[in-house]
Each structure stands twice: as C-alpha cells, then as structure tokens.
Backbone as a ProteinNet text record, in pm:
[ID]
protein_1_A
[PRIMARY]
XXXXXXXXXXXXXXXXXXXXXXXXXXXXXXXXXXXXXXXXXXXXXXXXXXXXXXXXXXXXXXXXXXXXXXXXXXXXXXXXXXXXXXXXXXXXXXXXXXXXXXXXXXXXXXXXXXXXXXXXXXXXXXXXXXXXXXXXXXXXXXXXXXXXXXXXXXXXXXXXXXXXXXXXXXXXXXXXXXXXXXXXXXXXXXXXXXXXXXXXXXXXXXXXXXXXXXXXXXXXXXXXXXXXXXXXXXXXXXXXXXXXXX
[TERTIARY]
-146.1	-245.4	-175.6	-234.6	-175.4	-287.4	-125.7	-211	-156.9	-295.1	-230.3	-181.3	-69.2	-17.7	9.6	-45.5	-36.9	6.4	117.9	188.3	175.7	154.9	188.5	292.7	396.9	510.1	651.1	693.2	811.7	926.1	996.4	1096.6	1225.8	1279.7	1340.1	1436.9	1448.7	1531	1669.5	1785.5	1879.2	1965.1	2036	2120.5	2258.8	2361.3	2498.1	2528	2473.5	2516.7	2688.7	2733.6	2873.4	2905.2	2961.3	3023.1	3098.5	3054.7	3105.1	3253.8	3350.1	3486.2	3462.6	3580.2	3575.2	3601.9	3686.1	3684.9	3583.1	3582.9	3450.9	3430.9	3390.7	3367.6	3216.2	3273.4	3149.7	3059.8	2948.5	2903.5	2852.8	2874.4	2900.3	2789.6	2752.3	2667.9	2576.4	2448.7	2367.2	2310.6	2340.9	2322.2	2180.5	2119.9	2011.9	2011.2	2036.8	2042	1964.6	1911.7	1827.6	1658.6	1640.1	1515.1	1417.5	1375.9	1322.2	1131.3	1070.7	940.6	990.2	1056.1	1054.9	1207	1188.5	1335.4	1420.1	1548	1629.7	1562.5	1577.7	1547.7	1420.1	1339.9	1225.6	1262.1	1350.9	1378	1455.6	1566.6	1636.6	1541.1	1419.4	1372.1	1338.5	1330.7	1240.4	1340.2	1449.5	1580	1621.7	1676.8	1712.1	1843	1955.5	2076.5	2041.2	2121.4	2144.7	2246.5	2286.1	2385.2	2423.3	2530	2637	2639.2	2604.1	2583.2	2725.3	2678.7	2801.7	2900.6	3001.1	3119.4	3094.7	3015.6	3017.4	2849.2	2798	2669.4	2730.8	2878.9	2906	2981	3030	3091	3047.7	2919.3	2863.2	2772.1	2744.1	2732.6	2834	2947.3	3036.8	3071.1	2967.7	2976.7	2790.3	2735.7	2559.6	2512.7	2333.1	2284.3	2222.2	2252.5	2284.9	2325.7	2306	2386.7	2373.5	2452.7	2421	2550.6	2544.9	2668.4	2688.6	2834.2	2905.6	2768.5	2748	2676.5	2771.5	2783.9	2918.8	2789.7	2859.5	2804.2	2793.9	2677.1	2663.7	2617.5	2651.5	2609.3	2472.3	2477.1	2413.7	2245.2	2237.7	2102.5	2067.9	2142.5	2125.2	1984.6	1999.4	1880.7	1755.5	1734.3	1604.5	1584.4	1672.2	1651.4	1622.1	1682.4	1642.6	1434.2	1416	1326.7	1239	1240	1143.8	1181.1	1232.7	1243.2	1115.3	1198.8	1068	964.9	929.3	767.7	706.6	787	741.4	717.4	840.3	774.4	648.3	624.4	516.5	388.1	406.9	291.5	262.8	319.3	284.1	304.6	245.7	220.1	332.7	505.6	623.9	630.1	622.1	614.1	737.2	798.6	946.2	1036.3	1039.1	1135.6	1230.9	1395.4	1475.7	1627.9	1641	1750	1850.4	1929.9	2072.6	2178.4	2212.1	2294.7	2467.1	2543.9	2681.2	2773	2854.4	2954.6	3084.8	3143.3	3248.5	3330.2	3466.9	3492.5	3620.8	3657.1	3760.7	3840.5	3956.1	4028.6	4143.6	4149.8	4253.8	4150.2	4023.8	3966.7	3846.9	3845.2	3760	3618.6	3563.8	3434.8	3403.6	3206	3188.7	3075	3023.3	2929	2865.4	2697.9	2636.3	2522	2540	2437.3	2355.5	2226.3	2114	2105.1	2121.6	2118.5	1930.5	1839.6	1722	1679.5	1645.7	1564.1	1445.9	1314.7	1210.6	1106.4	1144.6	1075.5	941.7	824.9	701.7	622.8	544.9	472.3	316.8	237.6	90.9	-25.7	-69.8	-191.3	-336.6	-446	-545.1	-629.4	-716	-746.9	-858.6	-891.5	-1054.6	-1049.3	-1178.2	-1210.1	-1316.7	-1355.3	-1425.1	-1440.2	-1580.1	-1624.5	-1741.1	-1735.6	-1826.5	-1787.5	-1974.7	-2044.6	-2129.2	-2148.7	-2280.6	-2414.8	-2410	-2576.6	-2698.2	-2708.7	-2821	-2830.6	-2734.3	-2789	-2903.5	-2922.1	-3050.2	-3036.5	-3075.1	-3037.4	-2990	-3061.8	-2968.6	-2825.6	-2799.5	-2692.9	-2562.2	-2637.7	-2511	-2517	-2567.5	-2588	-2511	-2449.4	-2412.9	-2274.9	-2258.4	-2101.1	-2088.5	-2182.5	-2097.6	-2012	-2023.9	-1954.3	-1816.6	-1817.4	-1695.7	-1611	-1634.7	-1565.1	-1522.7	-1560.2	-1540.6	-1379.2	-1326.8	-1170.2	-1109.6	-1023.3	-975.4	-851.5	-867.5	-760.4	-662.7	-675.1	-592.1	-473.7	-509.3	-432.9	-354.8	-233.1	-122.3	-156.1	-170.5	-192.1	-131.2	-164.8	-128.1	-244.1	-173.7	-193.1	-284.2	-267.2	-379.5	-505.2	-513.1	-623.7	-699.4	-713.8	-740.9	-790.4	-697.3	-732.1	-862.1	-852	-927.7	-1077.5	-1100.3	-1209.2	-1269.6	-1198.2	-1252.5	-1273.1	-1212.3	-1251.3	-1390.6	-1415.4	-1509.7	-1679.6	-1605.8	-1715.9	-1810.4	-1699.2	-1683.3	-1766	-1730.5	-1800.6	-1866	-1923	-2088.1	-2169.9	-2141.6	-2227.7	-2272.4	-2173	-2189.8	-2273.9	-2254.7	-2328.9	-2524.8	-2515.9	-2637.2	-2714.9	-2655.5	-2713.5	-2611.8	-2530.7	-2450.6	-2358	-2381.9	-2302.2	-2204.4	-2189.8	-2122.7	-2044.9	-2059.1	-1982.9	-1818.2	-1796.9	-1640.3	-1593.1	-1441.2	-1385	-1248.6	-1247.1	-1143.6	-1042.8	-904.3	-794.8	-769.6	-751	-759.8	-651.5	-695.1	-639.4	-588.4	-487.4	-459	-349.3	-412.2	-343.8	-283.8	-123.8	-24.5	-39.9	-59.2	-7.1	145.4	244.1	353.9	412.5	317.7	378.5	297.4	124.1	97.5	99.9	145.3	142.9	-30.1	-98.8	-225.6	-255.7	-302.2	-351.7	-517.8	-554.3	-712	-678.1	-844	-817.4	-950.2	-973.5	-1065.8	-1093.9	-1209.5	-1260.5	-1421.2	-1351.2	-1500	-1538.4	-1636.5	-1705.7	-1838.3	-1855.7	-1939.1	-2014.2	-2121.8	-2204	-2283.9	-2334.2	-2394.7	-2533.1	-2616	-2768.2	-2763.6	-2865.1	-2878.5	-2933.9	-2933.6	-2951.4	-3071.6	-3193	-3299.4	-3278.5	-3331.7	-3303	-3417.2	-3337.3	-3437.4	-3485.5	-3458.5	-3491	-3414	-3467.3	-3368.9	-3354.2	-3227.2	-3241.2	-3176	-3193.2	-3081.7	-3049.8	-2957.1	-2836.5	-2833.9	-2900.9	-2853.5	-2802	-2695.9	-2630.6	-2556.4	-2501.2	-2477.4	-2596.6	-2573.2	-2684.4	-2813.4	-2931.4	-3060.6	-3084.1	-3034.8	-3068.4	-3171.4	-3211.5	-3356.6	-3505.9	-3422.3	-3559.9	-3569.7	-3509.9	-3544.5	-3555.4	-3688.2	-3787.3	-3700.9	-3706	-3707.9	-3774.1	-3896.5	-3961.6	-3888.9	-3861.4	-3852.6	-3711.4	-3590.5	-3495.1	-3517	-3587.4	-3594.6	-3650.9	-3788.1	-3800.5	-3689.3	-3603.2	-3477.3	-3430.6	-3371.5	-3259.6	-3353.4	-3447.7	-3535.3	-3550.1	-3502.6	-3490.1	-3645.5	-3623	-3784.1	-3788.5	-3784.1	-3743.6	-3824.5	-3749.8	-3813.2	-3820.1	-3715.1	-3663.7	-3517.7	-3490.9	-3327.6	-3256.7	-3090	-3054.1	-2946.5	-2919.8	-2857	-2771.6	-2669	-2592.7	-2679.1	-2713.3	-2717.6	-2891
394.1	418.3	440.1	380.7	408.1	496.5	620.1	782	774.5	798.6	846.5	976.2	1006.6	1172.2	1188.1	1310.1	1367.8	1525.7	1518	1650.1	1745.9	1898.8	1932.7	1994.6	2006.4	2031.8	1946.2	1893.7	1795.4	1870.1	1789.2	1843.5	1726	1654.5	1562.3	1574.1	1454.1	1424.8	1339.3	1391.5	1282.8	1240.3	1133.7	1106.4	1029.8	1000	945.6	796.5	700	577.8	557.8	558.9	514.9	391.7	291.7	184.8	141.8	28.6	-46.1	-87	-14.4	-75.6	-196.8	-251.5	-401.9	-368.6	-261.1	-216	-160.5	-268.3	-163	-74.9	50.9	169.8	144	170.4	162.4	275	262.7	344.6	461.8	540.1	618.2	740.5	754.9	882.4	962.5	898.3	945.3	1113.4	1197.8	1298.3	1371.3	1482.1	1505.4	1705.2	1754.4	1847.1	1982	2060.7	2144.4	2135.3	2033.5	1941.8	2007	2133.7	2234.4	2128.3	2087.9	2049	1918.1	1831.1	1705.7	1699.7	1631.4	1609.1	1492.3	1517.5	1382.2	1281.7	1317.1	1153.2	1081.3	1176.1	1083.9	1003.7	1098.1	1054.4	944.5	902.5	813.5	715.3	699.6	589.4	541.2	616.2	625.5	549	574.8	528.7	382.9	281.5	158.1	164.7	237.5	246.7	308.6	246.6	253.2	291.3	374.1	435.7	304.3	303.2	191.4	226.6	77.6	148.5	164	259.8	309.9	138.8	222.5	160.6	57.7	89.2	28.2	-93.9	-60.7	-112.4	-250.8	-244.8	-285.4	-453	-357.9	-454.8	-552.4	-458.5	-585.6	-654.8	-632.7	-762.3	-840.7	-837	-1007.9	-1059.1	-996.5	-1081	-1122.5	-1117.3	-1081.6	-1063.4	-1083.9	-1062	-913.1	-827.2	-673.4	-634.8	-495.1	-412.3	-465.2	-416.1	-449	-446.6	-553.9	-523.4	-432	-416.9	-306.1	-313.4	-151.2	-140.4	-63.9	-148.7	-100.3	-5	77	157.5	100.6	74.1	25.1	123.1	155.9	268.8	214.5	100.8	29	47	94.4	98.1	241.9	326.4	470.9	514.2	423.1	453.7	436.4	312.2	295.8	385.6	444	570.7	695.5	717.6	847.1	803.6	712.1	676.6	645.6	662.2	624.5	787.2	889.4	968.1	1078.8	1043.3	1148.1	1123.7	954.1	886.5	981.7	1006.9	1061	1193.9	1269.1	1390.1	1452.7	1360.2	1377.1	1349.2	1264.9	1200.1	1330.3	1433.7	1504.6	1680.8	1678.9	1776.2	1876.3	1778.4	1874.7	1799.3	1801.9	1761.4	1827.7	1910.1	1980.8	1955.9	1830.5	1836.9	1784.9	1825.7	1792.4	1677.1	1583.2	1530.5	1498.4	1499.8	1473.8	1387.4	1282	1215.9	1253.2	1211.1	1261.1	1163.4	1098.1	1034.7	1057.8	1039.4	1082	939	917.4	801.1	817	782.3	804.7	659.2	686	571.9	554.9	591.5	608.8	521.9	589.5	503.8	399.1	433.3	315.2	327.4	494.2	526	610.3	595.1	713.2	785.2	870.4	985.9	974.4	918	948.5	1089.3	1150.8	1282.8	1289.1	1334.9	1331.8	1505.5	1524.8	1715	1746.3	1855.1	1792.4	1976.7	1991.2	2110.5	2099.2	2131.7	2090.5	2205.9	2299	2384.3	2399.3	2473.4	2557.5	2367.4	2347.5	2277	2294.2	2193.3	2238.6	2248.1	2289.9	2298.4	2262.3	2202.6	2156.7	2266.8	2223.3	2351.8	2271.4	2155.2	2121.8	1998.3	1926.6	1778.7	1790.4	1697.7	1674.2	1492.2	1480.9	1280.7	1302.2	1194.8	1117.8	1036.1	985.9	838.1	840.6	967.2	975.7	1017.5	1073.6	1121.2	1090.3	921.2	855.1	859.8	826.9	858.1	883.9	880.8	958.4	1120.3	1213.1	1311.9	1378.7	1326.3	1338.7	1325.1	1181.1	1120.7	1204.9	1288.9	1329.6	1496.6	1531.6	1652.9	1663.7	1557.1	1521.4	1507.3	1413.1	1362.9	1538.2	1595	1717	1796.1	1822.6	1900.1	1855	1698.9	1617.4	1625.5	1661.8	1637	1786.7	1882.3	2040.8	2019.2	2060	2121.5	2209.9	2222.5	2299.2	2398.3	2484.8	2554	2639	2599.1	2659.5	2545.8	2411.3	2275.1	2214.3	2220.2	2127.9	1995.7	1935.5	1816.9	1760.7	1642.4	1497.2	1348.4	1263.4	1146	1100.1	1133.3	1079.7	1131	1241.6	1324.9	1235.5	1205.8	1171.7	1063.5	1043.4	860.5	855.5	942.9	939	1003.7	1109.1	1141.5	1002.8	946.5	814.3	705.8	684.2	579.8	659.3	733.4	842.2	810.8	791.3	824.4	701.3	564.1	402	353.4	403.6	368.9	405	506.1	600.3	494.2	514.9	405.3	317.4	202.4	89.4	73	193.2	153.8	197.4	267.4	307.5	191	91.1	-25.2	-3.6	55.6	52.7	-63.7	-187.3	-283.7	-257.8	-275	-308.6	-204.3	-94.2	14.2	-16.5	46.8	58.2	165.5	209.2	379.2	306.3	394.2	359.9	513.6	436	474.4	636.8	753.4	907.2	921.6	1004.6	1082.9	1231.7	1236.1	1391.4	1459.3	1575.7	1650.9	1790.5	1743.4	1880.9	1998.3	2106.5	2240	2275	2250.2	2245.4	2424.6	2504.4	2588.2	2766.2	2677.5	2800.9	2644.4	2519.9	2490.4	2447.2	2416	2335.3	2218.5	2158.2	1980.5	1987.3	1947.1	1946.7	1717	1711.9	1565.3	1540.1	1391.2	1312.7	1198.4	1193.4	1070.4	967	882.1	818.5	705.1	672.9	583.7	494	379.4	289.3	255	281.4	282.1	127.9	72	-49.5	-30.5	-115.3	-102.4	-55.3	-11.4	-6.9	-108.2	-191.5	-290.9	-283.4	-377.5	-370.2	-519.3	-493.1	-579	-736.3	-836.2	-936.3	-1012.5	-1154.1	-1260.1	-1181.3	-1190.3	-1232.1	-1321.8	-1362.2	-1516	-1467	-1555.9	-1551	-1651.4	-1612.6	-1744	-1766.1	-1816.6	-1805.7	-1908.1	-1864.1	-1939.2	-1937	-2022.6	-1947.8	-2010.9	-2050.2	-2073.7	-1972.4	-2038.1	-1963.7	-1931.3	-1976.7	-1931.6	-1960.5	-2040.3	-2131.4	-2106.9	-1937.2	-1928.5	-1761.9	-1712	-1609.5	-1637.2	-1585.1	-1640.5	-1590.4	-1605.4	-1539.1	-1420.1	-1397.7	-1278.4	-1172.8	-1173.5	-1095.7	-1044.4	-1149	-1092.1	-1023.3	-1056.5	-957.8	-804.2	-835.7	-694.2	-594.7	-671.6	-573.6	-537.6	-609.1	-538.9	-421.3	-441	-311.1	-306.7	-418.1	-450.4	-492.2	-442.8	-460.8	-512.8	-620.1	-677.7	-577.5	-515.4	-439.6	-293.7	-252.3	-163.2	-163.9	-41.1	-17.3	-28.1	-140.4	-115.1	-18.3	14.3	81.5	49.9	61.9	34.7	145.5	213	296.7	257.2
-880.3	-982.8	-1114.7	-1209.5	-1317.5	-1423.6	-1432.3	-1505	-1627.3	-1716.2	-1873.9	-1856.8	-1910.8	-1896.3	-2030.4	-2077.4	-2234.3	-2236.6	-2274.2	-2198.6	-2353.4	-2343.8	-2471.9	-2475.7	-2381.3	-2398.1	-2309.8	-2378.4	-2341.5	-2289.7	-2172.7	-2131.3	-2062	-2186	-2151	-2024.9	-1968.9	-1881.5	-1922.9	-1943.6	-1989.2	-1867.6	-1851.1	-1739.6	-1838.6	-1712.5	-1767.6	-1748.2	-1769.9	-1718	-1696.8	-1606.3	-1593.2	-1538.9	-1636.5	-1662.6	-1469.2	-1436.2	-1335.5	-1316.8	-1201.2	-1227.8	-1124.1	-1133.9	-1071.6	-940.5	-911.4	-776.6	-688.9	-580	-502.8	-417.7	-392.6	-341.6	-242.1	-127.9	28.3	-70.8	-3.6	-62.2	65.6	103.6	228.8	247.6	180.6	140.7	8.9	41.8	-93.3	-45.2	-167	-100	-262.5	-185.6	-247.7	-236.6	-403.8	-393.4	-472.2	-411.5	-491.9	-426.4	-356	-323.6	-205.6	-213.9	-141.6	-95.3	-149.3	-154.9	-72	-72.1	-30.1	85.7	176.8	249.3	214.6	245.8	178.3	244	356	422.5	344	307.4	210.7	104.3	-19.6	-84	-114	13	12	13	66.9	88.9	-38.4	-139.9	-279.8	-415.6	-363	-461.3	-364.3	-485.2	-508.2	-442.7	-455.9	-389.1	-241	-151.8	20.1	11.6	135.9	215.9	304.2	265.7	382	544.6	622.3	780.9	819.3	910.5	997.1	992.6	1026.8	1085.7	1240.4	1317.8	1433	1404.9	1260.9	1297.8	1188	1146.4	1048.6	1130.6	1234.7	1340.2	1425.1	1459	1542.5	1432.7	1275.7	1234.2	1163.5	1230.1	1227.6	1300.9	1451.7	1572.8	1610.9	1508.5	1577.3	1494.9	1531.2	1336.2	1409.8	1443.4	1515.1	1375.3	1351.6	1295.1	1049.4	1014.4	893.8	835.1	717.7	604.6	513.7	457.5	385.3	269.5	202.9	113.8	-21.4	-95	-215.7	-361.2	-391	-514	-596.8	-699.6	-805.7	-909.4	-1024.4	-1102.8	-1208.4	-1195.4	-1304.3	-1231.2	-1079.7	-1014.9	-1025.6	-1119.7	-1083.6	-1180.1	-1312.4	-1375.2	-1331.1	-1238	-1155.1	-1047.2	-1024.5	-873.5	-954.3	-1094.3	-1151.4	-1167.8	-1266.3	-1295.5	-1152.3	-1025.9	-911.9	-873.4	-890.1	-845	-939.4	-1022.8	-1170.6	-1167.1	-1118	-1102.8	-998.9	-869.8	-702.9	-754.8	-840.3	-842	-921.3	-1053.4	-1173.5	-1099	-962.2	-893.5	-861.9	-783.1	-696.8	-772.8	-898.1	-1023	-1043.3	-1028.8	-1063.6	-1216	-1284.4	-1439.6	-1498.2	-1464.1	-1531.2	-1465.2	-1354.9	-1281.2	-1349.5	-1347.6	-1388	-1315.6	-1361.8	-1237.4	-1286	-1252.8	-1293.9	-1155	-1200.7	-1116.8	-1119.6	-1032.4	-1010.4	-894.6	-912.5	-819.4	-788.9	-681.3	-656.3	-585	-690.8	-584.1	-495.5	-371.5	-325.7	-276	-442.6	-452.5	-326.9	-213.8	-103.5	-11.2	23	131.6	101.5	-64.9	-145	-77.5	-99.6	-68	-184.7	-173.2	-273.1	-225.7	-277.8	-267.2	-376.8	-353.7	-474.6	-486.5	-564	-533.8	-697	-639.2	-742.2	-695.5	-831	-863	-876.6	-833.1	-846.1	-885.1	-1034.2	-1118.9	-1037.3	-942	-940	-1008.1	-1010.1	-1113.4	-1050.2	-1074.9	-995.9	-1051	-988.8	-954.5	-1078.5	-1152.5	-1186.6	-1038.1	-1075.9	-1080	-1110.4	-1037	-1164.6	-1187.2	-1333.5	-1381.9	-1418.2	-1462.7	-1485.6	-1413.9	-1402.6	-1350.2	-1434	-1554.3	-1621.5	-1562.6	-1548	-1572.8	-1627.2	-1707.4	-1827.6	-1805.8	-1836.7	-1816.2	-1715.6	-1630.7	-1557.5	-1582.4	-1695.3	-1764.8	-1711.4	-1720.2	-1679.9	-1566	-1451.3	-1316.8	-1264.7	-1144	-1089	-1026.9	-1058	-1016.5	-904.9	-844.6	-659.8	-623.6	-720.6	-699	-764.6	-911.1	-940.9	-924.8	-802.4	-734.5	-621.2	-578.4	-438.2	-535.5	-614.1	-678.8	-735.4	-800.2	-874.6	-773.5	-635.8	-541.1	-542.9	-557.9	-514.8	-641.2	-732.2	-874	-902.1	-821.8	-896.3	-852.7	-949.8	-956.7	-824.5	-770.8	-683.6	-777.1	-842.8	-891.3	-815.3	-697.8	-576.4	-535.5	-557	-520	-636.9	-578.5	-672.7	-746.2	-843.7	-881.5	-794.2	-753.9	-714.6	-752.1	-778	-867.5	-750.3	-637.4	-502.2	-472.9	-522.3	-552.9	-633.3	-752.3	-853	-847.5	-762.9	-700.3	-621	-528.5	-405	-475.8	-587.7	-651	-718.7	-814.6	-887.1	-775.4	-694.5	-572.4	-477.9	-474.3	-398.5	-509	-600.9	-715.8	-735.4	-742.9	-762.6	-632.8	-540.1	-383.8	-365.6	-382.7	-391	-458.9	-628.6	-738.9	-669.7	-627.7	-577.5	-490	-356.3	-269.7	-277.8	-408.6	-448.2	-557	-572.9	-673.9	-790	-797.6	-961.7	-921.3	-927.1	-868.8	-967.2	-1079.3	-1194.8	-1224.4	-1209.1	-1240.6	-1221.2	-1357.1	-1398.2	-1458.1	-1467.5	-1464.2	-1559.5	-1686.9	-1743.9	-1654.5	-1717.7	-1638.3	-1653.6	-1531.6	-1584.8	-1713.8	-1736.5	-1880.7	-1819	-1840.5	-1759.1	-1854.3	-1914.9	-1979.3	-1925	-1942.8	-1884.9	-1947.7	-1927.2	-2010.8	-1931	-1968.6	-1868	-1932.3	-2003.8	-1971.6	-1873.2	-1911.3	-1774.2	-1690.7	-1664.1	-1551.7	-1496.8	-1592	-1532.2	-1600.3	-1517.2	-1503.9	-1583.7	-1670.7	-1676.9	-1717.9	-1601	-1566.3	-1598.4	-1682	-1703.7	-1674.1	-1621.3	-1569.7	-1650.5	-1720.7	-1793.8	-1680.7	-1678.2	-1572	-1723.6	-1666.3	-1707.2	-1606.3	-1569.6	-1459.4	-1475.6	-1562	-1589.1	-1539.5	-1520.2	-1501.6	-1290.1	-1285.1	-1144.7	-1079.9	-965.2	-895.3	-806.5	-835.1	-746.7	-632.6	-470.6	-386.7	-469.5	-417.2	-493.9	-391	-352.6	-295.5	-161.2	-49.3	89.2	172.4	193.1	232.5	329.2	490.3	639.3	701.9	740.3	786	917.2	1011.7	1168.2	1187.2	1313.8	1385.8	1523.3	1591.6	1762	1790.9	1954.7	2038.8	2040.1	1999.6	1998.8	1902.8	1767.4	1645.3	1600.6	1624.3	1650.7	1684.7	1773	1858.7	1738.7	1673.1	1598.4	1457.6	1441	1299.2	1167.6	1054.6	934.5	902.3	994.3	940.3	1022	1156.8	1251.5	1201.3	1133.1	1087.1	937.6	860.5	781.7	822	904.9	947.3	1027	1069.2	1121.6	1083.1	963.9	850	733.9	739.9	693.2	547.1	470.1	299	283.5	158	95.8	-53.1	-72.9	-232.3	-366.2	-455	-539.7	-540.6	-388.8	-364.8	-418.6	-442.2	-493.8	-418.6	-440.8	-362.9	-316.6	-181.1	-90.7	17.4	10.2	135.1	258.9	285.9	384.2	404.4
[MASK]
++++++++++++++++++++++++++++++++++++++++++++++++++++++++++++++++++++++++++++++++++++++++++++++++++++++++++++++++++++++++++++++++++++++++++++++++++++++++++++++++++++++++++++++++++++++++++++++++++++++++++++++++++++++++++++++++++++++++++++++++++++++

C-alpha cells in the first residue's frame, strides 16, 4: 500500500556507502542487532544481501544442481537493505527507528560479516481514524462502517490496519450499490514525539446502483427444461430495487 506520511518531527537516518574492492569476500554471516520486536531470521528475508551456503551445500553444487553457490559481499546492495528495512519498520508504526550498517572483512580467509545496528525506539500508536466522503450515504450503512473506523488507541500503527479498514469500507460500498466508489490514498500524520498516528481516509462514493434489466444464461444438460421466470424467482432480484450483494 502506498502511505502518505507527514511527520512533524524528522529524524534522519544517515548510512556509510563503502566503495567495492576488487577482492572478493564470501559473504558468511548477516547479522542483526538491537532488534527486540522482530527476529533475525525475518529480517534477513527483508534485505537484498544473502548469507553464503554452508560449505557442504556449496559442494554438492559442483557435483548436482543440490545445494547452492558462493554468495560474495557487495556493499553497493547495502543501501537497498537499509531502505527495505526502514520501509518494514515505518510499516509497522516504529517511525524513529534508527539503522546503521557495519562490515567486517577477513582478509586471511576472504570472508565477511555484515551487521545492521537497529535504534528501534517505542513504537506510535493511533490516535484518530477520521474518513470523509461518506455524508450522503444511507444511514444504516454508515452506522455499521462507524464501529469499523473508530480508532483503537491501545494498537500500534501498522500500514495493514489501514489497509484492511479502507478495503473493509470499499467492499461494504460496493456490495451495497456504490459500484463506483473510490478512496484517495491514506494521509497519515506522525506526532513522533508523544508517538501517535492520526489517519485519514477520503472516499468518493459515486451514485448508488439500482438492479435494472435481468438477463440468464443456461446451460448443461436440461437447461431447456428451466424457464426464465422460475430462475429469476430464485435468485430473488427485483429490477428497481437497490442493489445488494447479500
């Protein structure tokens, strides 16, 4: 999902790009430190640089397509692992997290150690759920959505939340006749220093949808022998009624 974030207090992240020698270093061990909320093993999955396979998984692939090849350090991929790392944590309402990268090379056995240093600092919070663009509605409808939209000021931001409210909101409409309905992208403003999220959601609802013409399709052996009327009376639509998924 893509989140507008409007922070009112900044807290840069700087890192070190270090220049590529021609010599290459296995790369033996990405290591992850400070990282209390998340486990390495996650995070490795999240960063662009791999850990080199073992020694024996290395072997049987130059006898077999078994096992995997040498994985050499590249420093030049470190900026995309900082940058997928800050994305995972801002997703999941650490907004001060701080990272810092670090390598170690060992010119004797031509291995290295890459380690990501990780500030994660207290986590937000949300503190409002505001949406506009429902006014007109029908009242029922936005009696049932207001429960779903109230704020939890007990729950950590996450970018999935947010997601799952505007998709919750989009699928309701729809299935109530708002065929057309559309949601510009959230707007979510940080207070990064008490640490709360207040999140906005605009929606364009478009006209509501009445059932029109119904037309049916049979087919399969015996389609023949069941009328048009008898299938409309099953499906229970009534042209000039609103429509409804349910």
């Amino acid at each position: 999902m893509k989140t507008k974030y409007f922070f009112i207090i900044f807290f840069p992240i700087s890192f070190l790009l270090f220049a590529q020698t021609d010599k290459k270093f296995e790369l033996t061990e990405i290591q992850f430190i400070g990282n209390d909320a998340f486990s390495s093993s996650f995070l490795k999955s999240l960063v662009v640089s791999k850990e080199s396979p073992s020694w024996l998984s290395q072997s049987l692939n130059k006898i077999s397509s078994i096992g995997g090849k040498a994985i050499y350090f590249d420093s030049l991929l470190i900026p995309s692992d900082l940058n997928s790392l800050k994305g995972f944590y801002q997703s999941k309402g650490y907004f001060k997290v701080r990272i810092n990268s670090h390598h170690d090379l060992d010119t004797s056995k031509n291995e290295a150690v890459l380690s990501y240093t990780i500030q994660e600092s207290q986590p937000a919070y949300f503190k409002s759920f505001v949406v506009k663009g429902l006014e007109w509605i029908d009242a029922p409808f936005l009696t049932t959505l207001a429960d779903y939209m109230r704020a939890d000021t007990t729950t950590v931001y996450e970018d999935a939340i947010v997601d799952d409210k505007k998709n919750f909101i989009l699928n309701y409409l729809r299935d109530h006749g708002y065929m057309l309905v559309k949601s510009d992208r959230p707007k979510v403003v940080i207070d990064t220093m008490k640490n709360f999220v207040d999140v906005e959601l605009k929606f364009n609802t478009g006209l509501r949808y009445k059932i029109g013409e119904i037309f049916t399709t049979r087919t399969g052996k015996g389609s023949d022998l069941v009328g048009d009327d008898l299938l409309k009376e099953i499906v229970a639509l009534t042209p000039g009624n609103w429509y409804s998924n349910y």
